[in-house]
Amino acid sequence: MLKHGLFAVFTFILAGYFFFKGYSMPSSAALFPQLVAGLVFLLSGAMVFQSLREAKNRSGEPASGAAVEQKIHVPRVILFTALIALYIFLIPRIGYFVATPLFMVVMYMFLRAIGFFRAILISLGFSVFIYFLFIWFLKLPIPMGLLERFFEV
């Protein structure tokens, strides 16, 4: 429970950083990071609530059908966090549309969520969706990096 609580506090801080960082952006560009930060606030709050509820169940009668507590693999969490930091670092350097599909495929493989071929299809589909939504439809700037010469920005 302590690890979940610490993780929730970390995500609150991270979400707060991105929320207030959004104020330094143009108002049209600030909306997306602030919405995501708000969502992270809500999900972190739900995580804290769930942890407190589980702690209350453990202090009293054991909950019927309670799930076996899973061990948190701290080295994997640290590596996952480092990969997120690397992704954030790479976006302005190599561009969103290079960094994001690469990050998504690596994360899908790291989490063993889906197969390699499906990871590539999903990450490319997501990138195409983001391109049409933010660049083509909303006309918002996104760091193009290595692809800047191929797209008029």
Short mmCIF file of C-alpha atoms in Angstrom, two decimals:
data_model
loop_
_atom_site.label_atom_id
_atom_site.label_comp_id
_atom_site.label_asym_id
_atom_site.label_seq_id
_atom_site.Cartn_x
_atom_site.Cartn_y
_atom_site.Cartn_z
CA MET A 1 0.00 0.00 0.00
CA LEU A 2 2.84 2.40 0.81
CA LYS A 3 4.31 1.94 -2.67
CA HIS A 4 0.95 2.69 -4.28
CA GLY A 5 0.55 5.78 -2.14
CA LEU A 6 4.05 7.02 -3.01
CA PHE A 7 3.41 6.39 -6.69
CA ALA A 8 0.13 8.32 -6.47
CA VAL A 9 1.93 11.25 -4.81
CA PHE A 10 4.56 11.15 -7.57
CA THR A 11 1.89 11.21 -10.27
CA PHE A 12 0.09 14.09 -8.52
CA ILE A 13 3.33 16.09 -8.59
CA LEU A 14 4.05 15.18 -12.20
CA ALA A 15 0.51 16.06 -13.28
CA GLY A 16 0.75 19.35 -11.40
CA TYR A 17 3.97 20.17 -13.21
CA PHE A 18 2.41 19.55 -16.63
CA PHE A 19 -0.78 21.37 -15.68
CA PHE A 20 1.05 24.53 -14.64
CA LYS A 21 3.56 24.19 -17.48
CA GLY A 22 0.55 24.46 -19.79
CA TYR A 23 0.07 28.07 -18.70
CA SER A 24 3.34 28.98 -20.44
CA MET A 25 1.97 27.69 -23.76
CA PRO A 26 -0.42 29.43 -26.15
CA SER A 27 -3.98 28.89 -24.98
CA SER A 28 -4.83 26.63 -27.93
CA ALA A 29 -1.83 24.39 -27.23
CA ALA A 30 -2.24 24.39 -23.43
CA LEU A 31 -5.60 22.64 -23.45
CA PHE A 32 -4.32 19.14 -24.25
CA PRO A 33 -1.60 18.87 -21.54
CA GLN A 34 -3.94 20.39 -18.99
CA LEU A 35 -6.69 17.89 -19.86
CA VAL A 36 -4.23 15.00 -19.60
CA ALA A 37 -2.93 16.37 -16.28
CA GLY A 38 -6.51 16.57 -15.00
CA LEU A 39 -7.09 12.98 -16.02
CA VAL A 40 -3.91 11.93 -14.23
CA PHE A 41 -5.11 13.79 -11.11
CA LEU A 42 -8.39 11.86 -11.21
CA LEU A 43 -6.73 8.50 -11.79
CA SER A 44 -4.17 9.15 -9.04
CA GLY A 45 -6.98 10.05 -6.68
CA ALA A 46 -8.73 6.82 -7.59
CA MET A 47 -5.49 4.94 -6.90
CA VAL A 48 -5.21 6.52 -3.44
CA PHE A 49 -8.86 5.74 -2.72
CA GLN A 50 -8.40 2.11 -3.83
CA SER A 51 -5.26 1.73 -1.69
CA LEU A 52 -7.04 3.13 1.36
CA ARG A 53 -10.00 0.82 0.77
CA GLU A 54 -7.72 -2.21 0.47
CA ALA A 55 -5.87 -1.21 3.64
CA LYS A 56 -9.19 -0.92 5.48
CA ASN A 57 -10.23 -4.38 4.25
CA ARG A 58 -6.91 -5.86 5.44
CA SER A 59 -7.18 -4.28 8.89
CA GLY A 60 -10.59 -5.82 9.51
CA GLU A 61 -12.04 -8.98 8.10
CA PRO A 62 -10.34 -10.18 4.93
CA ALA A 63 -12.44 -9.34 1.91
CA SER A 64 -13.99 -12.37 0.30
CA GLY A 65 -12.29 -13.23 -2.97
CA ALA A 66 -9.56 -10.67 -2.32
CA ALA A 67 -6.91 -10.67 -5.01
CA VAL A 68 -3.47 -11.93 -4.13
CA GLU A 69 -1.25 -8.91 -3.58
CA GLN A 70 1.18 -8.56 -6.45
CA LYS A 71 4.76 -7.62 -5.79
CA ILE A 72 5.91 -4.37 -7.37
CA HIS A 73 9.16 -4.85 -9.29
CA VAL A 74 11.00 -1.65 -8.41
CA PRO A 75 13.74 -2.03 -11.08
CA ARG A 76 11.08 -2.35 -13.81
CA VAL A 77 9.28 0.72 -12.46
CA ILE A 78 12.54 2.67 -12.47
CA LEU A 79 13.32 1.54 -16.02
CA PHE A 80 9.78 2.41 -17.12
CA THR A 81 10.14 5.89 -15.62
CA ALA A 82 13.54 6.33 -17.29
CA LEU A 83 12.03 5.38 -20.66
CA ILE A 84 9.31 8.00 -20.19
CA ALA A 85 11.96 10.61 -19.35
CA LEU A 86 13.94 9.58 -22.44
CA TYR A 87 10.81 9.93 -24.56
CA ILE A 88 10.17 13.44 -23.22
CA PHE A 89 13.82 14.31 -23.86
CA LEU A 90 13.70 13.02 -27.45
CA ILE A 91 10.47 14.68 -28.62
CA PRO A 92 11.99 18.12 -29.35
CA ARG A 93 15.16 16.58 -30.77
CA ILE A 94 13.90 13.89 -33.15
CA GLY A 95 10.26 14.99 -33.38
CA TYR A 96 6.96 13.78 -32.07
CA PHE A 97 6.20 11.55 -35.04
CA VAL A 98 9.47 9.65 -34.70
CA ALA A 99 9.65 9.53 -30.89
CA THR A 100 6.03 8.55 -30.22
CA PRO A 101 5.71 5.43 -32.41
CA LEU A 102 9.14 4.29 -31.23
CA PHE A 103 8.16 4.88 -27.60
CA MET A 104 4.83 3.12 -28.01
CA VAL A 105 6.36 0.01 -29.60
CA VAL A 106 9.08 -0.15 -26.93
CA MET A 107 6.49 0.25 -24.15
CA TYR A 108 4.18 -2.40 -25.59
CA MET A 109 7.12 -4.80 -25.77
CA PHE A 110 8.39 -3.82 -22.30
CA LEU A 111 4.96 -4.36 -20.75
CA ARG A 112 4.42 -7.51 -22.84
CA ALA A 113 0.99 -6.13 -23.69
CA ILE A 114 0.68 -7.15 -27.34
CA GLY A 115 2.74 -8.62 -30.13
CA PHE A 116 5.32 -6.68 -32.13
CA PHE A 117 3.27 -6.45 -35.35
CA ARG A 118 0.16 -5.19 -33.52
CA ALA A 119 2.30 -2.70 -31.57
CA ILE A 120 3.61 -1.24 -34.81
CA LEU A 121 0.12 -1.01 -36.32
CA ILE A 122 -1.34 0.65 -33.23
CA SER A 123 1.51 3.14 -32.86
CA LEU A 124 1.38 4.12 -36.53
CA GLY A 125 -2.41 4.42 -36.44
CA PHE A 126 -2.22 6.57 -33.32
CA SER A 127 0.38 8.81 -34.94
CA VAL A 128 -1.74 9.26 -38.07
CA PHE A 129 -4.74 10.12 -35.87
CA ILE A 130 -2.70 12.70 -33.93
CA TYR A 131 -1.37 14.18 -37.18
CA PHE A 132 -4.84 14.71 -38.62
CA LEU A 133 -6.33 15.93 -35.35
CA PHE A 134 -3.64 18.35 -34.17
CA ILE A 135 -1.80 19.43 -37.30
CA TRP A 136 -4.35 19.17 -40.08
CA PHE A 137 -7.62 19.92 -38.24
CA LEU A 138 -6.62 22.10 -35.25
CA LYS A 139 -3.53 23.62 -36.94
CA LEU A 140 -1.46 23.24 -33.75
CA PRO A 141 2.33 23.05 -33.87
CA ILE A 142 3.92 19.74 -32.97
CA PRO A 143 7.70 19.25 -32.91
CA MET A 144 8.55 17.59 -36.24
CA GLY A 145 12.29 17.09 -35.65
CA LEU A 146 13.74 14.79 -38.28
CA LEU A 147 10.57 14.94 -40.41
CA GLU A 148 10.45 18.74 -40.63
CA ARG A 149 11.78 18.85 -44.17
CA PHE A 150 9.05 16.43 -45.35
CA PHE A 151 6.11 18.38 -43.91
CA GLU A 152 5.37 22.05 -44.20
CA VAL A 153 4.92 23.27 -40.65
#
